[in-house]
Short mmCIF file of C-alpha atoms and ligand atoms in Angstrom, two decimals:
data_model
loop_
_atom_site.label_atom_id
_atom_site.label_comp_id
_atom_site.label_asym_id
_atom_site.label_seq_id
_atom_site.Cartn_x
_atom_site.Cartn_y
_atom_site.Cartn_z
CA MET V 1 0.00 0.00 0.00
CA ASN V 2 1.27 3.43 -0.74
CA ILE V 3 1.58 6.35 1.68
CA LYS V 4 -1.60 8.07 0.46
CA GLN V 5 -3.68 4.93 1.03
CA LEU V 6 -2.07 4.27 4.42
CA ASP V 7 -2.77 7.87 5.42
CA LYS V 8 -6.45 7.35 4.63
CA GLU V 9 -6.48 4.17 6.66
CA TYR V 10 -4.52 5.27 9.74
CA ILE V 11 -4.71 9.07 10.08
CA ALA V 12 -7.81 10.68 11.59
CA ASN V 13 -9.92 12.24 8.88
CA THR V 14 -9.43 15.87 9.93
CA TYR V 15 -7.49 17.14 6.93
CA GLY V 16 -8.40 17.58 3.29
CA ARG V 17 -4.98 16.80 1.86
CA ALA V 18 -3.79 18.00 -1.53
CA ASP V 19 -2.78 15.11 -3.78
CA VAL V 20 0.95 15.42 -3.20
CA LEU V 21 3.52 13.67 -1.02
CA PHE V 22 6.44 15.94 -0.19
CA VAL V 23 9.73 14.29 0.66
CA SER V 24 12.38 17.01 0.84
CA GLY V 25 13.11 20.67 0.39
CA LYS V 26 15.73 23.39 0.53
CA GLY V 27 14.91 27.05 1.03
CA SER V 28 11.77 27.83 -0.96
CA LEU V 29 12.04 24.79 -3.20
CA ILE V 30 10.24 21.62 -2.24
CA TYR V 31 10.18 18.20 -3.92
CA ASP V 32 7.58 15.45 -4.12
CA GLU V 33 8.02 11.67 -4.26
CA ASN V 34 8.52 11.80 -8.04
CA GLY V 35 11.24 14.44 -7.84
CA LYS V 36 8.95 17.19 -9.15
CA GLU V 37 10.08 20.62 -7.94
CA TYR V 38 7.72 23.21 -6.48
CA ILE V 39 8.24 26.82 -5.41
CA ASP V 40 6.80 27.18 -1.92
CA LEU V 41 4.58 30.23 -1.28
CA GLY V 42 2.99 28.69 1.82
CA SER V 43 5.95 27.91 4.12
CA GLY V 44 3.90 25.32 5.99
CA ILE V 45 1.34 28.00 6.94
CA ALA V 46 3.77 30.76 7.96
CA VAL V 47 6.06 28.37 9.85
CA SER V 48 9.24 28.03 7.79
CA GLY V 49 10.09 31.73 7.69
CA LEU V 50 13.69 30.99 6.73
CA GLY V 51 12.62 28.38 4.19
CA ILE V 52 13.08 24.65 4.51
CA ALA V 53 16.26 23.10 5.97
CA ASP V 54 18.10 26.40 6.45
CA ASP V 55 21.78 25.52 7.07
CA GLY V 56 22.29 27.81 10.07
CA TRP V 57 19.04 26.67 11.66
CA ILE V 58 19.96 22.99 11.16
CA ALA V 59 23.36 23.66 12.79
CA ALA V 60 21.76 25.41 15.78
CA VAL V 61 19.14 22.70 16.24
CA THR V 62 21.46 19.72 15.79
CA GLU V 63 24.11 21.19 18.10
CA GLN V 64 21.48 21.46 20.85
CA LEU V 65 20.04 18.05 19.96
CA GLY V 66 23.45 16.50 20.55
CA LYS V 67 23.85 18.26 23.89
CA LEU V 68 20.46 18.10 25.58
CA SER V 69 17.12 17.42 23.91
CA HIS V 70 14.81 17.66 26.94
CA VAL V 71 14.83 17.95 30.72
CA SER V 72 11.39 19.41 31.61
CA ASN V 73 10.63 22.75 33.18
CA LEU V 74 11.67 21.58 36.64
CA TYR V 75 15.20 22.75 35.70
CA TYR V 76 16.93 25.71 34.08
CA THR V 77 18.02 25.47 30.45
CA GLU V 78 19.98 28.05 28.49
CA PRO V 79 18.23 28.19 25.08
CA GLN V 80 14.82 28.88 26.68
CA VAL V 81 16.19 31.76 28.75
CA LYS V 82 18.15 33.18 25.82
CA LEU V 83 15.03 33.11 23.65
CA ALA V 84 12.89 34.80 26.30
CA GLN V 85 15.51 37.52 26.77
CA MET V 86 15.73 38.14 23.01
CA LEU V 87 11.94 38.30 22.71
CA CYS V 88 11.61 40.76 25.60
CA GLU V 89 14.47 42.98 24.43
CA ARG V 90 13.06 43.20 20.93
CA THR V 91 9.38 43.65 21.82
CA GLY V 92 9.46 45.68 25.04
CA LEU V 93 7.38 42.97 26.72
CA LYS V 94 8.66 41.78 30.09
CA LYS V 95 8.18 38.04 30.64
CA VAL V 96 7.48 34.96 28.54
CA PHE V 97 5.53 31.74 29.07
CA PHE V 98 6.40 28.99 26.58
CA GLY V 99 4.03 26.40 25.13
CA ASN V 100 4.15 24.35 21.95
CA SER V 101 1.56 25.82 19.62
CA GLY V 102 -0.59 28.81 18.83
CA ALA V 103 -3.61 27.45 20.65
CA GLU V 104 -1.54 26.88 23.79
CA ALA V 105 -0.07 30.38 23.54
CA ASN V 106 -3.61 31.76 23.43
CA GLU V 107 -4.75 29.50 26.29
CA ALA V 108 -1.91 30.97 28.36
CA ALA V 109 -2.96 34.51 27.40
CA ILE V 110 -6.58 33.81 28.33
CA LYS V 111 -5.57 32.33 31.68
CA CYS V 112 -3.26 35.28 32.33
CA ALA V 113 -5.97 37.83 31.47
CA ARG V 114 -8.52 36.12 33.74
CA LYS V 115 -6.01 35.84 36.59
CA TYR V 116 -5.01 39.50 36.25
CA ALA V 117 -8.66 40.48 36.76
CA SER V 118 -9.18 37.84 39.45
CA ASP V 119 -6.23 39.15 41.47
CA LYS V 120 -7.54 42.70 41.18
CA TYR V 121 -11.34 42.37 41.31
CA GLY V 122 -12.03 38.85 42.63
CA ASP V 123 -12.43 35.47 40.95
CA GLY V 124 -15.03 35.52 38.18
CA VAL V 125 -15.98 39.17 38.73
CA ARG V 126 -14.52 40.35 35.44
CA SER V 127 -13.94 37.26 33.31
CA THR V 128 -15.41 38.09 29.90
CA ILE V 129 -13.07 38.49 26.95
CA ILE V 130 -14.08 40.43 23.84
CA THR V 131 -12.79 38.92 20.59
CA LEU V 132 -13.66 39.81 17.01
CA LYS V 133 -16.08 38.27 14.56
CA ASN V 134 -14.27 36.31 11.85
CA SER V 135 -11.24 35.75 14.11
CA PHE V 136 -9.30 32.53 14.57
CA HIS V 137 -7.58 31.68 17.85
CA GLY V 138 -7.11 27.90 17.80
CA ARG V 139 -8.69 24.44 18.02
CA THR V 140 -8.87 23.66 21.73
CA ILE V 141 -12.29 23.97 23.35
CA THR V 142 -11.40 27.33 24.88
CA THR V 143 -9.68 28.84 21.86
CA LEU V 144 -12.56 27.64 19.67
CA ALA V 145 -14.88 29.43 22.07
CA ALA V 146 -12.71 32.54 21.62
CA THR V 147 -12.90 32.22 17.83
CA GLY V 148 -15.59 34.55 16.46
CA GLN V 149 -17.02 32.24 13.81
CA ASP V 150 -20.25 30.29 14.31
CA VAL V 151 -19.03 27.37 12.15
CA PHE V 152 -16.59 26.49 14.95
CA HIS V 153 -19.22 26.60 17.69
CA LYS V 154 -20.90 23.25 17.14
CA ASP V 155 -20.34 19.54 17.83
CA PHE V 156 -18.28 20.10 20.98
CA THR V 157 -20.64 21.81 23.42
CA PRO V 158 -20.32 22.84 26.17
CA PHE V 159 -17.67 25.38 25.21
CA THR V 160 -15.78 27.56 27.68
CA GLU V 161 -17.97 30.48 28.72
CA GLY V 162 -17.05 34.13 28.73
CA PHE V 163 -16.36 35.20 25.15
CA VAL V 164 -18.32 37.86 23.28
CA PHE V 165 -17.74 38.95 19.70
CA ALA V 166 -17.38 42.48 18.37
CA GLU V 167 -17.36 43.66 14.76
CA ALA V 168 -13.84 44.23 13.43
CA ASN V 169 -13.15 47.87 12.58
CA ASN V 170 -16.24 49.02 14.49
CA ILE V 171 -15.22 50.62 17.77
CA ASP V 172 -18.83 51.24 18.85
CA SER V 173 -19.42 47.50 18.76
CA VAL V 174 -16.43 46.91 21.09
CA ARG V 175 -17.52 49.75 23.39
CA MET V 176 -21.05 48.37 23.64
CA LEU V 177 -19.81 44.90 24.63
CA ALA V 178 -17.38 46.43 27.13
CA GLU V 179 -20.30 48.25 28.75
CA GLU V 180 -22.70 45.29 28.72
CA ASN V 181 -20.21 42.76 30.13
CA ALA V 182 -17.69 42.57 32.96
CA CYS V 183 -14.61 42.28 30.76
CA CYS V 184 -10.97 41.59 31.55
CA ALA V 185 -9.57 41.79 28.03
CA VAL V 186 -9.91 42.36 24.31
CA MET V 187 -8.11 39.72 22.26
CA MET V 188 -7.60 40.15 18.52
CA GLU V 189 -5.42 39.49 15.49
CA LEU V 190 -4.18 42.64 13.74
CA VAL V 191 -4.43 40.87 10.41
CA GLN V 192 -7.10 38.18 10.50
CA GLY V 193 -5.31 35.32 8.79
CA GLU V 194 -7.66 32.35 8.58
CA GLY V 195 -10.55 34.82 8.33
CA GLY V 196 -9.37 36.02 4.91
CA VAL V 197 -6.19 38.09 5.45
CA LEU V 198 -8.00 41.22 6.64
CA SER V 199 -6.04 44.02 8.33
CA LEU V 200 -7.56 46.07 11.12
CA THR V 201 -7.55 49.84 10.55
CA GLN V 202 -5.18 52.06 12.53
CA GLU V 203 -8.16 54.06 13.78
CA PHE V 204 -9.91 50.98 15.15
CA VAL V 205 -6.77 49.60 16.80
CA ASP V 206 -6.06 52.99 18.42
CA GLY V 207 -9.68 53.10 19.60
CA VAL V 208 -9.47 49.63 21.15
CA ALA V 209 -6.18 50.52 22.87
CA ARG V 210 -7.77 53.67 24.35
CA LEU V 211 -10.89 51.78 25.45
CA CYS V 212 -8.75 49.10 27.13
CA GLU V 213 -6.87 51.82 29.01
CA GLU V 214 -10.11 53.49 30.05
CA LYS V 215 -11.83 50.30 31.29
CA ASP V 216 -8.76 48.48 32.67
CA MET V 217 -9.17 45.73 30.09
CA LEU V 218 -5.99 44.02 28.87
CA LEU V 219 -5.07 44.39 25.22
CA VAL V 220 -4.16 40.89 24.00
CA ILE V 221 -2.76 40.60 20.49
CA ASP V 222 -2.76 37.18 18.79
CA GLU V 223 0.38 37.21 16.65
CA VAL V 224 0.50 33.47 16.09
CA GLN V 225 0.46 34.09 12.32
CA THR V 226 1.49 37.77 12.04
CA GLY V 227 4.55 37.49 14.30
CA ASN V 228 8.22 36.80 13.64
CA GLY V 229 8.72 39.15 10.71
CA ARG V 230 5.72 38.08 8.67
CA THR V 231 4.27 41.60 8.23
CA GLY V 232 7.58 43.40 7.68
CA GLU V 233 8.09 44.30 11.35
CA LEU V 234 9.20 41.77 13.95
CA PHE V 235 5.63 41.77 15.30
CA ALA V 236 2.58 43.30 13.63
CA PHE V 237 1.74 45.45 16.66
CA MET V 238 4.87 47.45 15.82
CA ASN V 239 3.22 48.55 12.56
CA TYR V 240 0.43 50.09 14.64
CA GLY V 241 2.56 51.74 17.34
CA ILE V 242 0.57 50.23 20.21
CA THR V 243 1.76 48.71 23.50
CA PRO V 244 -0.16 45.47 24.10
CA ASP V 245 -0.42 43.87 27.55
CA ILE V 246 -0.04 40.34 26.20
CA VAL V 247 1.22 39.17 22.80
CA THR V 248 1.01 35.54 21.69
CA THR V 249 2.98 33.92 18.93
CA ALA V 250 3.87 30.48 17.56
CA LYS V 251 3.95 29.40 13.88
CA GLY V 252 7.09 31.19 12.58
CA LEU V 253 8.83 31.38 15.96
CA GLY V 254 10.48 27.97 15.75
CA ALA V 255 11.20 28.22 12.01
CA GLY V 256 9.95 24.63 11.60
CA LEU V 257 9.82 23.17 15.10
CA PRO V 258 6.80 23.48 17.42
CA ILE V 259 7.09 26.29 19.95
CA GLY V 260 4.71 29.05 20.99
CA CYS V 261 4.58 31.64 23.71
CA ALA V 262 2.60 34.30 25.50
CA MET V 263 4.59 37.45 26.24
CA MET V 264 3.44 39.56 29.16
CA GLY V 265 3.89 43.33 29.51
CA GLU V 266 4.34 45.62 32.50
CA LYS V 267 0.81 45.08 33.91
CA THR V 268 0.79 41.31 33.55
CA LYS V 269 4.43 40.26 33.99
CA ASP V 270 3.86 39.03 37.57
CA THR V 271 0.31 37.72 37.10
CA PHE V 272 1.39 34.11 36.70
CA THR V 273 2.78 32.81 39.98
CA LEU V 274 4.09 29.40 41.08
CA SER V 275 1.88 26.67 39.51
CA SER V 276 -0.51 29.13 37.79
CA HIS V 277 0.34 27.43 34.53
CA GLY V 278 2.78 24.92 33.07
CA SER V 279 3.78 22.74 30.15
CA THR V 280 5.91 19.60 29.92
CA PHE V 281 7.41 20.40 26.52
CA GLY V 282 7.03 24.18 26.58
CA GLY V 283 10.28 25.96 25.68
CA ASN V 284 11.98 22.67 24.81
CA PRO V 285 15.73 23.36 24.41
CA VAL V 286 15.95 22.08 20.83
CA CYS V 287 12.96 24.13 19.64
CA ALA V 288 14.23 27.12 21.61
CA ALA V 289 17.72 26.87 20.08
CA GLY V 290 16.14 26.89 16.61
CA ALA V 291 14.01 29.88 17.57
CA VAL V 292 17.02 31.79 18.94
CA TYR V 293 18.76 31.26 15.61
CA ALA V 294 15.66 32.25 13.61
CA LEU V 295 15.16 35.44 15.64
CA SER V 296 18.82 36.38 15.20
CA LYS V 297 18.26 36.28 11.43
CA LEU V 298 15.22 38.57 11.59
CA ASP V 299 17.22 41.78 11.33
CA ASP V 300 16.36 45.08 9.61
CA GLU V 301 17.82 43.86 6.34
CA LEU V 302 15.52 40.82 6.19
CA LEU V 303 12.51 42.83 7.41
CA ASN V 304 13.13 45.40 4.65
CA GLU V 305 13.30 42.55 2.16
CA VAL V 306 9.89 41.41 3.38
CA LYS V 307 8.46 44.85 2.62
CA GLU V 308 10.12 44.99 -0.82
CA LYS V 309 8.86 41.55 -1.78
CA SER V 310 5.41 42.48 -0.51
CA ASP V 311 5.36 45.62 -2.66
CA TYR V 312 6.47 43.57 -5.64
CA ILE V 313 3.70 40.97 -5.21
CA VAL V 314 1.01 43.61 -4.64
CA LYS V 315 2.13 45.59 -7.70
CA GLU V 316 2.15 42.45 -9.88
CA LEU V 317 -1.23 41.19 -8.72
CA ARG V 318 -3.33 44.25 -7.94
CA ASN V 319 -4.24 44.89 -11.58
CA ALA V 320 -3.67 41.39 -12.90
CA LYS V 321 -6.34 39.61 -14.91
CA GLY V 322 -8.72 37.63 -12.69
CA VAL V 323 -7.88 39.60 -9.51
CA LYS V 324 -10.57 41.56 -7.68
CA SER V 325 -8.45 42.84 -4.79
CA VAL V 326 -5.32 42.20 -2.74
CA SER V 327 -5.29 42.47 1.05
CA GLY V 328 -2.90 41.89 3.92
CA MET V 329 0.47 43.10 5.07
CA GLY V 330 4.08 42.15 4.36
CA LEU V 331 4.36 38.55 3.18
CA MET V 332 0.89 37.69 4.47
CA LEU V 333 -1.32 38.44 1.48
CA GLY V 334 -4.82 37.47 0.36
CA ILE V 335 -6.05 37.67 -3.21
CA GLU V 336 -9.76 37.88 -3.98
CA THR V 337 -10.06 36.22 -7.36
CA GLU V 338 -12.72 35.91 -10.05
CA ARG V 339 -12.11 32.17 -10.38
CA ASP V 340 -12.63 29.85 -7.41
CA ALA V 341 -9.60 30.13 -5.10
CA LYS V 342 -9.43 26.37 -4.47
CA GLU V 343 -9.28 25.70 -8.22
CA ILE V 344 -6.49 28.25 -8.60
CA VAL V 345 -4.48 26.66 -5.79
CA LYS V 346 -4.95 23.25 -7.43
CA ASP V 347 -3.80 24.55 -10.82
CA CYS V 348 -0.78 26.24 -9.21
CA LEU V 349 0.18 22.98 -7.51
CA SER V 350 0.09 21.08 -10.78
CA LYS V 351 2.30 23.79 -12.33
CA GLY V 352 4.78 23.60 -9.44
CA VAL V 353 3.73 26.41 -7.11
CA VAL V 354 2.46 25.80 -3.57
CA CYS V 355 -0.02 28.38 -2.28
CA LEU V 356 -2.91 28.39 0.18
CA THR V 357 -6.47 29.60 0.58
CA ALA V 358 -8.13 31.66 3.31
CA LYS V 359 -11.93 31.75 3.09
CA THR V 360 -12.65 32.77 -0.54
CA LYS V 361 -9.13 34.03 -1.19
CA VAL V 362 -5.83 32.71 -2.44
CA ARG V 363 -3.38 33.22 0.42
CA LEU V 364 0.36 33.71 0.07
CA LEU V 365 2.76 33.17 2.99
CA PRO V 366 6.17 32.67 1.37
CA ALA V 367 9.39 32.29 3.34
CA LEU V 368 10.71 35.72 4.31
CA ASN V 369 14.00 34.95 2.59
CA ILE V 370 12.58 33.50 -0.63
CA PRO V 371 15.05 34.37 -3.41
CA PHE V 372 13.64 37.09 -5.64
CA GLU V 373 14.06 35.01 -8.81
CA GLN V 374 11.96 32.18 -7.34
CA LEU V 375 9.31 34.60 -6.14
CA LYS V 376 9.14 36.19 -9.59
CA LYS V 377 8.78 32.81 -11.31
CA ALA V 378 6.08 31.70 -8.86
CA ILE V 379 4.07 34.91 -9.27
CA GLU V 380 4.20 34.50 -13.08
CA ILE V 381 2.80 30.97 -12.74
CA LEU V 382 0.15 32.17 -10.28
CA LYS V 383 -0.86 34.91 -12.74
CA GLU V 384 -1.31 32.30 -15.47
CA CYS V 385 -3.64 30.36 -13.14
CA LEU V 386 -5.72 33.37 -12.06
C1 PLP O 1 -2.71 29.18 13.41
C2 PLP O 1 -3.30 30.13 14.38
C3 PLP O 1 -3.63 29.72 15.68
C4 PLP O 1 -3.53 28.29 16.14
O1 PLP O 1 -2.21 27.84 16.14
P1 PLP O 1 -1.90 26.25 16.33
O2 PLP O 1 -0.40 26.21 16.40
O3 PLP O 1 -2.47 25.56 15.14
O4 PLP O 1 -2.53 25.84 17.61
C5 PLP O 1 -4.09 30.68 16.55
N1 PLP O 1 -4.23 31.97 16.17
C6 PLP O 1 -3.91 32.39 14.94
C7 PLP O 1 -4.07 33.83 14.59
C8 PLP O 1 -3.44 31.49 13.99
O5 PLP O 1 -3.17 31.89 12.74
#
């Protein structure tokens, strides 16, 4: 039996897989079982920011793997501390809690926000969290409850209570919910990724930040997808000039290994106390060593490259045949197309370009360091398929 048949037999049926078996890759090139080459504009859903099998990243990871692969969080380890220090120094946030995924990062943020309010106002007095309609925050029962899309709120009841949903880019809607409910936080993505690559307006984000200040609600920014250079700044909140109380990230942080975190600011840095939260694998030394290396590569030069490549893609596609509009920020772009997005992605795959969808759009999340020649070639092929 071949791999595709065995997958159908033994893997839970939760994924609609494309008809391709990838076996290797280097940078932004990826190869299937027949040796066919593809240009990767998806980077494993914004994970492989430095491309696949980056030499420096492999060296950092394998060096750590040979020294110490795991000891648990009952002990100190250097890569985890180094990573936390780098994250705090570059974001202005003060302390980090490590988990292994985006959903866990958001779970940590939700727990932290509730505990902040519990410490200050009493347990359960101010527990509601405002999130946005069309958001995506993860697949656990609580992060599904936080996700502002009805399609996710079935089959698994009862969900975690205490989430209400505001309209994105409508400050009155947030204000109304803040007045009707006893809220501890607003949690949102600055560019809604899974929801269709939709950026929040500066005016709305400023309004939410002011409202949070006014009502002593924490401003929690979900940067699981937008973080780690994806939007052309290290974190997307830097594009907006705001100071969040908690920022979560995952996907691109480990550059290919699973690691996520919640970063706490001045107000929340001491909210978690002994045994408030924990994780067996969280901040694993091998994943952390890879993340330290990846972060060290996310310098101004690479971030500028992200902006240049973004401008190039937008310019090429904005007026291209078959394109209705282009949205997003940096190398996180959504293309509303005349043809069905899923069909376009399928055609691209058969012509050797890997791209994604988000709702009704074609979504592009290339590696931040994709060579310009490969990007150009891939965009030409995409244009043919539009
Ligand atoms: C992908 C994503 C998540 C969930 O991350 P997992 O690692 O799959 O748990 C949460 N929030 C946002 C914004 C995401 O894009």
